[in-house]
Amino acid sequence: MEKKVQRRATRFVTSRHRNRSSDSSDFNARTGCDDDFVIIDENEHGDNNLSDFIENPVNALKDLSFPIKRVNMDKGKNRYGNMLLNFCKGNGVFILNGRMGRDQNIGRFTCRNASVVDYCISSPGLLKSFKDFEVLDSSKLLSDVHNPISVTFYCNKNVVNDHAENVDCNSHDNTVKKINRWDSEKIKDFQNNIDVEKIVELEYKLCNTDLNDVNKNVINTFIGDLCNIFVRCGQATFGISSVKRNKNKGESGNKNKPWFDVECKFARQNYRKLKRRFKSKNSCQNHLDMLNAEKVYKKVLDNKNRKFRNDLSNKIQNLRGNNPKEFWKILNKGKKKKQPDIDIGKLHDFFKNLNAAPEDDQSVRFPDIDPMQSEQLNENINSPFSQDEILRCIKKLKNDKACGEDEIINEYIKSTSTQFICIYEKLFNIIFDKGLIPQSWLIGTIKPVYKNKGDSKDPKNYRPITIVSCLGKLFTGILNKRLNDFSDEFIIIQENQSGFRQKYSTTDNIFTLYSFFELLKCKKKKLYCAFVDFEKAFDTVWRDGLFYKMLLNNINGKMYNVILNMYSDIKSRISYNYCNSEYFACDNGVRQGENLSPFLFSLFLNDLENFLVSKNITGLQTISEDLERELEIYLKFFYNFVRR
C-alpha cells in the first residue's frame, strides 16, 4: 500500500498539468482532523514580503470561501495518513473531504461506516472547477466495503484540446461508409445476390479480347468490373454502415457484458425505479424496498456472471486442443493494444526514405548470365494457369483478413469460387501473359505496429505490415506455390534454410546447434558463434540483386516479367491511429504481408553459404585462437555480401 501511495503521488507531481490536477482514490490513509496545509505567516519575517516570492496556497481556499479547517468524522490516524498529509503540505494540494459540497463540515465515513480512507485531492488551480463533492450511501453493486464518491465539475464545452489531431490527414469528413462485416449465416444470400448478367458480360469481354490490344488500362477495367460485382453484392447482402473514425474513442463504450441478459435488465430496471422513488420520497419503507431490490439485482448479476465464466472455461478447455485459432481468439477478445502516440509525419518520412531506391544502384555491374540458361524458358513455372490450380489456392485463403482498397475480402472469393472460376482463369492468364499488374494491386496501406521494445517515438521500432488487395494476393499465391514447388524439385533453396518453408522448422537448426554445443561440452571445448540480426530485413532487400539472382536460378519468362513489373510501380501510404498519410513510391525491399516476399527473401540470401565457403569461412568454429580476428572478417564479409 505504501508503494501505491508513492506511485500515485509521483504521478500527480510529475503531471504536465500539475497546477490543474486532481486525484481520487482509496489511499488507505486515516488523517484525522490534522491540517493538510502549511500556513505562511508573512509578518513573521518583518519587512520581507514573502508574497513576492512564495504563493500561499491557502489563499485559494479563502478566495472560494472554502473552510480552511476541514471536518472529519474519523478521528483516527495511521502512517499512510501522515504520508498523505506530508504530500499535501509539500505540494500545496488540498483534501476535499469535509471541506466542500454536500460533505462540507461533515467529513462522512467512506469505509464500513467506520473510517475515512477514500479521498479526493486537488491542486489550488482546479478548485474553482469543482461544483459539488459528496460521499454517497454504500452500494453492494459497487463495493462491499467502500462508499462511492460523487464529484461534479464545471465544464467549458468550448475548450479545445491543443494536442488533438485531425483523424484524417486528407479529409475533413471523419465519417466513412463501409460494408458490414461478413456473416457466414448469409452465405447463401450472398451467392444469390451475385449479378449473373454482369458475370456473363465480363466473361464475354475476356474471351473476345485480343492480347495484342491489352494494355494496363484494359487490365484495370477488367479488375474494376470484377470488384464492382463483389462490392454491390456485399452491400446488398450485409448492408452499409457509416463508421465515424474517432481517434479518442473508447474501447468498450456502453456495451453490456455478454452475460447481461433480459433477466439482468429487468432486475436493473426494478432497482432503478425504486431508487428514484426513494430519492423523491425519503421514507424508511422506500429505503428498505430499494435495498432489497439492490440485493436481488446483485444476486442476479453474480449468478449470471458465474454461469458465464463456468461455461466459457469449459468451452476454452474443449477448444484448446481441437481449435487453437478459436481458442486464442476468445482469450484475446477485447484486448486491443493501444498504439503509442507518434506523429504520422515521422512514420511517413521514415518509411518513405526506407523504401527509396539505393543511391549507388547504377554503379553496380553484374556478371553476364549464360545465354543458354537465359534463353531456355522454364516451363515448370511459365505454363498457363489451370482452374484446378486456382481452386487449390482459393481453398487455402484464410478468413478474417483485412481487405485492400478494393474492399474485396477472402470470404467473398471463397464463397463464390465456382461462379467466378472461369473469369479467374482467363483474367489471371491475361495478366500473366502480358506481365501487366492492375493498379489496385500495386497500392498498399502500411500499418506500423510497435514492437514493444525501444523508444516508442522512434519509427525504427515499428514493424510495417502492408495491407494489399486480397484478389491480388490470390494471384501471387498461385505464383508463390509454383516457385516453391520448383524450388523443392530442383533444390534451389539451400538445405540450411528452414524459415518460410513447408516441412521445415527452425527448431531443427536450434537442435543442431544445441547438439553441437553438448558434444563440445563433453569434450571440454568451447563453442563460438556469431548471431546476425537483420534490421528491416524485408524492407532493405536490394531489388536489382534479387532480380539478377532470379535469372541465375532459372526463374525467367513470364514469371520473371510479372514479378519485375509487380515491383516497378508500387505505392504505399501510412495508416496509423485513424490518420492516413499521402502515398509514396516504394522502390526498395519486398513487401511485408505479401505472399511472394518470404520466398524472394530466402532466394536473396540463398548463396550466402557458398559466399562464406569461398572465403574459407566454414560453419561453426571451435578453435579459440584468433577468434576475434576471424569473427571480424566474417562480419565484414557478411555485411559486404548483403550490400552487394
XYZ file of C-alpha atoms in Angstrom:
644
model
C 0.000 0.000 0.000
C 2.901 2.349 0.742
C 4.227 1.874 -2.794
C 0.756 2.522 -4.198
C 0.543 5.868 -2.347
C 4.031 6.774 -3.537
C 3.223 5.874 -7.162
C 0.067 7.996 -7.199
C 1.905 10.889 -5.534
C 4.733 10.701 -8.083
C 2.292 10.623 -10.983
C 0.465 13.636 -9.538
C 3.651 15.668 -9.075
C 5.130 14.826 -12.487
C 1.945 15.636 -14.389
C 2.294 18.247 -17.120
C -0.839 19.932 -15.752
C 0.267 19.794 -12.128
C -1.309 23.179 -11.321
C -4.700 21.921 -12.518
C -4.734 18.311 -11.351
C -6.981 16.171 -9.191
C -6.909 12.585 -7.994
C -9.479 10.341 -6.319
C -8.545 7.001 -4.833
C -8.504 4.618 -1.903
C -5.317 5.793 -0.181
C -5.920 3.595 2.894
C -4.917 6.718 4.802
C -6.576 7.868 8.026
C -5.748 11.527 8.523
C -7.982 12.558 11.410
C -8.596 16.316 11.506
C -4.943 17.323 11.103
C -4.061 20.173 8.777
C -3.169 19.339 5.184
C -1.502 22.702 4.577
C 1.213 24.963 5.960
C 0.239 28.489 6.994
C 2.850 31.038 5.984
C 2.950 33.957 8.391
C 4.088 36.883 6.268
C 4.583 39.130 9.348
C 6.998 36.718 10.960
C 9.896 37.983 8.831
C 9.468 41.672 9.401
C 9.688 43.841 6.319
C 10.298 40.920 3.943
C 7.180 40.456 1.822
C 7.104 36.719 1.182
C 4.095 37.078 -1.121
C 6.504 38.407 -3.726
C 8.406 35.123 -3.672
C 6.067 32.436 -2.351
C 2.449 31.853 -3.332
C 0.369 30.914 -0.288
C -1.981 28.080 -1.413
C -4.359 28.746 1.500
C -5.400 31.947 -0.270
C -7.127 29.793 -2.894
C -9.436 28.409 -0.175
C -10.182 31.892 1.121
C -10.954 33.228 -2.371
C -13.544 30.491 -2.931
C -14.994 30.769 0.599
C -13.952 27.207 1.432
C -13.241 26.492 5.105
C -9.551 26.330 5.851
C -10.062 23.668 8.511
C -11.712 20.501 7.229
C -14.048 18.265 9.234
C -13.569 14.513 9.563
C -15.857 12.037 11.335
C -12.892 9.654 11.533
C -10.601 10.821 14.353
C -8.043 8.035 13.913
C -4.692 8.276 12.130
C -2.165 5.879 10.630
C 1.212 6.217 8.909
C -0.375 6.304 5.464
C -2.371 9.257 6.696
C 0.810 11.016 7.747
C 2.297 10.291 4.300
C -0.752 11.796 2.593
C -0.703 14.899 4.826
C 3.012 15.431 4.188
C 2.424 15.073 0.474
C -0.346 17.678 0.562
C 1.782 20.102 2.570
C 4.831 19.629 0.376
C 2.986 20.105 -2.921
C 0.328 22.640 -1.973
C -2.725 20.442 -2.643
C -5.861 20.052 -0.545
C -8.172 17.264 0.617
C -11.755 17.973 -0.426
C -13.396 15.586 2.069
C -15.215 17.569 4.746
C -14.348 20.815 3.058
C -16.703 21.416 0.116
C -20.002 20.475 -1.473
C -22.518 18.378 0.381
C -19.725 16.915 2.505
C -18.683 20.331 3.841
C -18.442 20.361 7.652
C -19.427 16.671 7.701
C -16.468 14.533 6.604
C -18.613 11.420 6.165
C -17.199 7.896 6.606
C -16.121 6.197 3.347
C -15.311 2.647 4.531
C -17.514 0.262 6.564
C -19.196 3.289 8.164
C -16.207 3.459 10.493
C -13.293 5.242 8.785
C -12.333 7.693 6.065
C -9.728 6.229 3.691
C -11.053 7.349 0.280
C -10.139 10.902 -0.670
C -10.308 13.398 -3.466
C -7.332 15.761 -3.554
C -6.928 18.779 -5.809
C -4.391 21.458 -6.681
C -5.420 25.081 -5.945
C -5.750 25.908 -9.647
C -8.547 23.375 -10.130
C -10.604 24.164 -7.025
C -12.801 26.676 -8.834
C -13.795 23.986 -11.336
C -15.450 21.824 -8.657
C -19.197 22.170 -8.402
C -20.007 19.530 -5.779
C -18.457 16.770 -3.687
C -20.460 14.120 -1.890
C -19.913 10.755 -0.182
C -22.850 8.576 -1.271
C -24.550 5.722 0.541
C -22.811 2.362 0.293
C -23.925 0.081 -2.504
C -23.194 -3.631 -2.796
C -23.276 -3.229 -6.562
C -20.155 -1.086 -6.443
C -18.235 -2.294 -3.405
C -18.738 -4.481 -0.358
C -16.623 -2.122 1.754
C -16.289 1.380 0.318
C -18.814 4.150 -0.234
C -18.904 5.705 -3.698
C -17.710 9.301 -4.029
C -19.500 11.724 -6.357
C -17.552 14.655 -7.816
C -19.141 17.242 -10.118
C -17.158 19.675 -12.272
C -17.935 22.810 -14.188
C -17.003 22.287 -17.827
C -16.435 24.724 -20.666
C -17.622 22.952 -23.798
C -15.712 25.410 -25.999
C -12.318 24.327 -24.673
C -10.161 22.907 -27.461
C -7.504 20.301 -26.830
C -4.184 21.700 -28.052
C -2.902 18.204 -28.719
C -5.891 16.937 -30.711
C -5.089 15.870 -34.248
C -7.216 15.565 -37.330
C -8.259 11.936 -37.543
C -7.836 12.019 -41.304
C -4.947 13.980 -42.775
C -6.524 14.075 -46.203
C -10.148 14.847 -45.429
C -12.279 16.860 -43.040
C -15.031 14.267 -43.247
C -14.434 11.739 -40.481
C -17.348 9.502 -41.464
C -16.569 6.528 -43.678
C -19.123 4.233 -45.302
C -18.156 0.581 -45.109
C -19.734 -2.733 -45.949
C -20.776 -4.529 -42.782
C -18.769 -7.498 -41.591
C -19.062 -10.882 -43.248
C -21.753 -13.127 -41.782
C -21.338 -16.829 -42.565
C -25.039 -17.386 -41.960
C -25.806 -15.220 -45.019
C -23.541 -17.091 -47.410
C -26.499 -18.355 -49.469
C -27.900 -14.835 -49.722
C -24.502 -13.564 -50.865
C -24.289 -16.212 -53.585
C -27.827 -15.475 -54.767
C -27.175 -11.703 -54.870
C -24.322 -12.102 -57.351
C -25.273 -10.359 -60.604
C -25.100 -13.246 -63.092
C -25.591 -10.952 -66.069
C -22.516 -8.950 -65.086
C -20.510 -12.176 -64.789
C -21.569 -13.283 -68.271
C -20.788 -9.829 -69.654
C -17.324 -9.758 -68.086
C -16.549 -13.299 -69.235
C -17.589 -12.365 -72.779
C -15.213 -9.389 -72.751
C -12.337 -11.560 -71.520
C -12.937 -14.234 -74.162
C -13.169 -11.745 -77.044
C -10.213 -9.555 -76.108
C -7.182 -9.701 -78.386
C -3.965 -9.976 -76.351
C -2.275 -7.524 -78.701
C -4.812 -4.844 -77.700
C -4.410 -5.410 -73.974
C -2.722 -2.618 -72.039
C -2.762 -1.530 -68.418
C -5.975 0.467 -68.827
C -7.761 -2.611 -70.161
C -6.484 -4.683 -67.229
C -7.648 -2.022 -64.763
C -11.100 -2.006 -66.403
C -11.447 -5.779 -66.058
C -10.419 -5.676 -62.395
C -12.742 -2.731 -61.740
C -15.725 -4.581 -63.232
C -14.942 -7.678 -61.164
C -14.602 -5.670 -57.939
C -17.868 -3.823 -58.597
C -19.743 -7.135 -58.801
C -18.404 -8.168 -55.389
C -18.908 -4.762 -53.751
C -22.514 -4.394 -54.908
C -23.287 -7.932 -53.785
C -21.721 -7.276 -50.382
C -23.699 -4.067 -49.951
C -26.964 -5.797 -50.896
C -26.309 -8.763 -48.570
C -24.709 -7.242 -45.472
C -25.670 -3.579 -45.787
C -23.640 -0.426 -45.351
C -22.820 1.370 -42.125
C -21.318 4.796 -41.537
C -18.294 4.492 -39.282
C -17.138 7.638 -37.529
C -13.389 7.481 -37.215
C -12.556 8.928 -33.829
C -9.007 8.795 -32.602
C -10.019 9.074 -28.963
C -12.980 6.729 -28.987
C -13.323 4.421 -26.013
C -12.525 0.771 -26.058
C -15.770 -0.554 -24.715
C -18.311 2.305 -24.633
C -21.670 1.470 -23.068
C -21.818 -2.049 -24.417
C -23.262 -4.564 -21.949
C -21.400 -7.662 -20.851
C -22.116 -10.843 -22.843
C -23.800 -12.441 -19.836
C -26.105 -9.428 -19.237
C -29.417 -10.884 -20.454
C -33.104 -9.957 -20.161
C -33.327 -11.110 -16.538
C -30.439 -8.799 -15.581
C -32.038 -5.947 -17.467
C -35.358 -6.432 -15.678
C -33.656 -6.537 -12.250
C -31.754 -3.348 -13.084
C -34.913 -1.543 -14.174
C -36.689 -2.512 -10.937
C -33.745 -1.353 -8.825
C -33.502 1.998 -10.628
C -37.244 2.562 -10.303
C -37.174 2.013 -6.530
C -34.049 4.120 -6.252
C -35.794 7.055 -7.951
C -38.817 6.556 -5.691
C -36.592 6.723 -2.605
C -34.934 9.921 -3.845
C -38.280 11.572 -4.491
C -39.786 10.433 -1.183
C -37.318 9.668 1.572
C -39.042 7.128 3.812
C -37.963 4.028 5.696
C -40.169 1.741 3.585
C -38.839 3.139 0.300
C -35.294 2.797 1.574
C -35.937 -0.818 2.574
C -37.504 -1.605 -0.824
C -34.510 -0.089 -2.585
C -32.041 -2.148 -0.542
C -33.971 -5.359 -1.234
C -34.083 -4.601 -4.962
C -30.352 -3.903 -4.854
C -29.670 -7.292 -3.249
C -31.809 -9.069 -5.842
C -30.072 -7.239 -8.676
C -26.632 -8.067 -7.247
C -27.567 -11.734 -6.829
C -28.821 -11.992 -10.421
C -25.621 -10.392 -11.715
C -23.406 -12.714 -9.676
C -25.284 -15.828 -10.800
C -25.227 -14.861 -14.458
C -21.579 -13.903 -14.318
C -20.636 -17.136 -12.531
C -22.551 -19.274 -15.039
C -20.999 -17.435 -17.989
C -17.469 -17.878 -16.632
C -18.026 -21.600 -15.992
C -19.408 -22.139 -19.496
C -16.561 -20.130 -21.001
C -13.995 -22.126 -19.037
C -15.430 -25.412 -20.318
C -15.525 -24.062 -23.872
C -11.898 -22.933 -23.702
C -10.813 -26.330 -22.390
C -12.513 -28.057 -25.325
C -11.140 -25.633 -27.909
C -7.565 -25.733 -26.661
C -6.756 -28.983 -28.430
C -9.467 -29.052 -31.089
C -9.453 -25.490 -32.435
C -6.389 -23.442 -31.367
C -7.346 -20.475 -33.562
C -10.743 -20.072 -31.903
C -9.088 -20.709 -28.526
C -6.729 -17.724 -28.878
C -9.455 -15.617 -30.435
C -11.534 -15.983 -27.259
C -8.579 -15.311 -24.970
C -7.538 -12.177 -26.841
C -11.063 -10.839 -27.281
C -11.275 -7.252 -26.119
C -7.519 -6.982 -25.553
C -6.800 -4.261 -28.077
C -3.347 -2.855 -27.505
C -3.252 0.899 -27.597
C -0.670 2.055 -30.080
C 1.828 4.663 -28.859
C 1.166 8.257 -29.820
C 3.721 9.054 -32.521
C 3.472 11.707 -35.223
C 2.346 10.152 -38.507
C 4.648 12.580 -40.313
C 7.622 10.877 -38.670
C 6.396 7.452 -39.766
C 5.713 8.706 -43.297
C 9.183 10.257 -43.717
C 10.945 7.232 -42.212
C 9.263 4.582 -44.356
C 9.451 6.798 -47.433
C 13.228 7.055 -47.024
C 13.454 3.359 -46.157
C 11.676 2.391 -49.380
C 13.642 4.812 -51.570
C 15.912 3.290 -54.219
C 19.587 2.917 -53.176
C 21.716 5.774 -54.472
C 24.539 3.550 -55.771
C 22.360 1.191 -57.832
C 23.727 2.403 -61.176
C 27.361 1.829 -60.184
C 26.960 -1.945 -59.802
C 27.659 -4.169 -62.792
C 26.524 -7.783 -62.729
C 28.402 -10.667 -64.363
C 26.906 -11.892 -67.623
C 24.458 -14.780 -67.406
C 24.953 -17.877 -69.519
C 22.953 -17.220 -72.735
C 21.796 -20.823 -72.880
C 20.430 -20.506 -69.383
C 18.691 -17.189 -70.026
C 17.162 -18.157 -73.366
C 15.801 -21.521 -72.233
C 12.256 -20.958 -70.959
C 11.417 -22.628 -67.653
C 8.179 -24.460 -68.468
C 7.689 -25.502 -64.822
C 6.789 -22.004 -63.775
C 5.646 -20.387 -67.032
C 2.784 -22.642 -68.122
C -0.778 -21.204 -68.219
C -2.868 -21.302 -65.054
C -5.459 -24.065 -64.781
C -8.771 -23.965 -62.941
C -7.686 -26.734 -60.567
C -4.537 -24.794 -59.674
C -6.563 -21.655 -58.916
C -9.180 -23.566 -56.889
C -6.481 -25.174 -54.721
C -5.118 -21.728 -53.860
C -8.611 -20.381 -53.168
C -9.219 -23.157 -50.634
C -6.065 -22.108 -48.761
C -7.229 -18.500 -48.333
C -7.683 -17.580 -44.678
C -10.761 -15.912 -43.269
C -10.853 -12.710 -41.212
C -8.141 -10.972 -43.215
C -8.170 -7.232 -43.893
C -9.187 -6.042 -47.331
C -7.276 -3.679 -49.595
C -8.512 -0.545 -51.298
C -10.871 -2.606 -53.489
C -12.887 -3.797 -50.410
C -12.698 -7.455 -51.529
C -12.194 -9.960 -48.710
C -11.237 -13.628 -48.893
C -14.709 -14.743 -47.824
C -16.164 -13.193 -50.999
C -13.699 -15.116 -53.149
C -14.063 -18.454 -51.345
C -17.862 -18.470 -51.231
C -18.196 -17.820 -54.988
C -15.211 -19.754 -56.350
C -17.287 -21.936 -58.705
C -19.203 -18.941 -60.074
C -16.060 -16.936 -60.886
C -13.520 -19.657 -61.694
C -13.764 -19.121 -65.454
C -13.206 -15.390 -65.003
C -10.230 -16.009 -62.701
C -8.676 -18.395 -65.200
C -8.979 -16.039 -68.184
C -8.137 -12.858 -66.273
C -5.102 -14.276 -64.435
C -3.690 -15.765 -67.639
C -4.042 -12.434 -69.443
C -2.180 -10.698 -66.602
C 0.445 -13.474 -66.563
C 0.970 -13.409 -70.327
C 1.231 -9.627 -70.601
C 3.034 -9.073 -67.309
C 0.772 -6.099 -66.536
C -0.308 -5.672 -62.917
C -3.597 -3.850 -62.101
C -3.132 -0.523 -60.367
C -5.270 -1.548 -57.366
C -2.859 -4.431 -56.674
C 0.106 -2.058 -56.531
C -1.422 0.176 -53.858
C -0.804 -0.785 -50.245
C -1.599 0.586 -46.821
C 1.204 0.235 -44.283
C 0.045 -0.364 -40.712
C 3.034 0.241 -38.414
C 2.952 -1.989 -35.324
C 5.070 -1.117 -32.290
C 7.489 -3.946 -31.406
C 7.159 -3.278 -27.660
C 10.856 -2.579 -27.374
C 12.939 0.557 -27.633
C 11.778 4.165 -27.835
C 8.123 4.352 -28.894
C 8.854 7.710 -30.566
C 11.460 6.139 -32.867
C 9.958 4.835 -36.155
C 12.719 2.192 -36.306
C 10.921 0.303 -33.549
C 7.780 -0.211 -35.661
C 7.121 -3.223 -37.882
C 5.410 -2.222 -41.162
C 2.588 -4.570 -42.196
C 1.337 -3.826 -45.703
C -2.338 -4.470 -46.432
C -2.878 -5.176 -50.116
C -5.691 -6.446 -52.322
C -6.950 -9.933 -51.402
C -7.595 -10.581 -55.095
C -4.004 -9.639 -55.829
C -2.803 -11.931 -53.038
C -4.730 -14.804 -54.633
C -2.792 -14.201 -57.851
C 0.585 -14.001 -56.069
C -0.391 -17.051 -54.008
C -0.521 -19.052 -57.247
C 2.890 -17.692 -58.255
C 4.295 -18.497 -54.823
C 3.035 -22.107 -54.999
C 4.714 -22.590 -58.367
C 8.015 -21.113 -57.208
C 8.108 -23.217 -54.038
C 7.289 -26.414 -55.974
C 10.022 -25.570 -58.483
C 12.486 -24.843 -55.667
C 11.726 -28.104 -53.859
C 12.020 -30.179 -57.029
C 15.356 -28.743 -58.144
C 16.704 -27.913 -54.640
C 17.055 -24.192 -55.355
C 16.938 -23.123 -51.704
C 19.798 -24.460 -49.574
C 19.009 -27.156 -47.022
C 20.316 -24.971 -44.195
C 17.428 -22.537 -44.731
C 14.414 -23.544 -42.663
C 12.462 -20.302 -42.483
C 9.321 -19.817 -44.585
C 9.424 -23.414 -45.901
C 6.888 -26.208 -45.649
C 8.014 -29.345 -43.788
C 10.968 -27.381 -42.376
C 11.350 -25.785 -38.984
C 13.919 -23.524 -37.388
C 13.646 -25.870 -34.412
C 15.815 -28.288 -36.433
C 18.566 -25.681 -36.654
C 18.313 -24.981 -32.943
C 18.536 -28.721 -32.236
C 21.676 -28.996 -34.401
C 23.314 -26.095 -32.618
C 22.341 -27.471 -29.201
C 23.657 -30.952 -30.067
C 26.936 -29.491 -31.244
C 27.177 -27.476 -28.037
C 26.549 -30.561 -25.855
C 29.141 -32.563 -27.801
C 31.819 -29.933 -27.315
C 30.900 -29.514 -23.668
C 31.594 -33.205 -23.106
C 34.999 -32.702 -24.693
C 35.523 -29.626 -22.516
C 35.806 -27.365 -25.522
C 34.202 -24.020 -26.206
C 31.797 -23.121 -28.965
C 31.902 -19.638 -30.509
C 29.019 -18.428 -32.660
C 28.165 -15.198 -34.415
C 24.442 -14.356 -34.493
C 23.339 -11.757 -37.021
C 20.053 -9.897 -36.574
C 18.705 -8.234 -39.729
C 17.310 -4.760 -39.226
C 14.326 -4.087 -41.523
C 15.159 -7.285 -43.400
C 12.305 -7.305 -45.928
C 12.376 -3.530 -46.382
C 16.065 -3.381 -47.319
C 16.282 -6.193 -49.889
C 18.226 -4.911 -52.895
C 15.821 -5.436 -55.780
C 18.306 -5.362 -58.666
C 20.372 -8.003 -56.906
C 17.218 -10.037 -56.249
C 16.116 -9.923 -59.893
C 19.609 -10.942 -61.006
C 19.554 -13.940 -58.671
C 16.145 -14.932 -60.026
C 17.644 -15.232 -63.513
C 20.641 -17.133 -62.121
C 18.217 -19.699 -60.674
C 16.316 -20.072 -63.979
C 13.308 -18.036 -62.853
C 12.662 -16.402 -66.203
C 9.997 -15.796 -68.818
C 6.527 -14.700 -67.768
C 7.248 -15.377 -64.093
C 10.232 -13.047 -64.130
C 8.389 -10.314 -66.037
C 5.308 -10.325 -63.830
C 7.387 -10.107 -60.625
C 9.575 -7.395 -62.162
C 6.507 -5.326 -63.118
C 4.898 -6.031 -59.754
C 7.708 -4.106 -58.070
C 8.048 -1.366 -60.699
C 5.254 0.986 -59.658
C 4.406 0.212 -56.034
C 2.875 2.944 -53.903
C 2.057 2.864 -50.215
C 0.703 5.142 -47.547
C 0.843 5.073 -43.756
C -2.321 4.482 -41.750
C -1.888 4.987 -38.020
C -4.353 5.867 -35.268
C -7.133 6.755 -37.726
C -4.858 9.066 -39.712
C -3.756 8.446 -43.306
C -0.680 9.925 -44.960
C -0.024 10.704 -48.589
C 1.128 7.944 -50.945
C 4.829 7.490 -51.636
C 6.815 5.290 -54.025
C 8.322 2.030 -52.752
C 11.484 1.361 -54.787
C 13.370 -0.855 -52.361
C 12.787 -4.099 -50.482
C 9.940 -6.612 -50.632
C 6.536 -6.101 -49.065
C 5.714 -7.402 -45.613
C 2.411 -9.258 -45.700
C 2.742 -10.264 -49.385
C 2.728 -13.943 -50.417
C 5.899 -13.836 -52.536
C 8.054 -11.935 -50.039
C 9.234 -14.904 -47.896
C 10.391 -16.884 -50.938
C 12.064 -13.865 -52.545
C 13.869 -13.048 -49.295
C 15.085 -16.650 -48.947
C 16.296 -16.572 -52.548
C 18.136 -13.311 -51.923
C 20.158 -14.861 -49.059
C 20.376 -18.298 -50.614
C 24.008 -18.133 -51.799
C 25.325 -16.771 -48.511
C 26.735 -20.179 -47.559
C 28.597 -20.523 -50.857
C 29.951 -16.998 -50.461
C 31.318 -17.700 -46.982
C 32.806 -21.039 -48.051
C 34.583 -19.303 -50.933
C 36.216 -17.045 -48.316
C 37.358 -20.069 -46.234
C 34.816 -19.374 -43.511
C 33.330 -22.807 -42.904
C 30.485 -23.097 -40.455
C 30.788 -23.245 -36.679
C 34.203 -22.501 -35.192
C 35.537 -24.386 -32.177
C 39.097 -23.014 -32.014
C 39.508 -20.040 -29.714
C 42.844 -18.792 -31.168
C 42.487 -15.663 -33.307
C 38.750 -15.866 -32.734
C 38.265 -12.121 -32.588
C 40.060 -11.645 -35.928
C 38.020 -14.388 -37.612
C 34.733 -13.000 -36.327
C 35.635 -9.520 -37.532
C 36.464 -10.875 -41.003
C 33.259 -12.907 -41.023
C 31.080 -9.938 -40.159
C 32.805 -7.743 -42.755
C 32.275 -10.369 -45.458
C 28.669 -10.816 -44.396
C 27.995 -7.066 -44.433
C 29.532 -6.690 -47.879
C 27.570 -9.685 -49.155
C 24.227 -8.226 -48.082
C 25.088 -4.838 -49.587
C 26.312 -6.176 -52.945
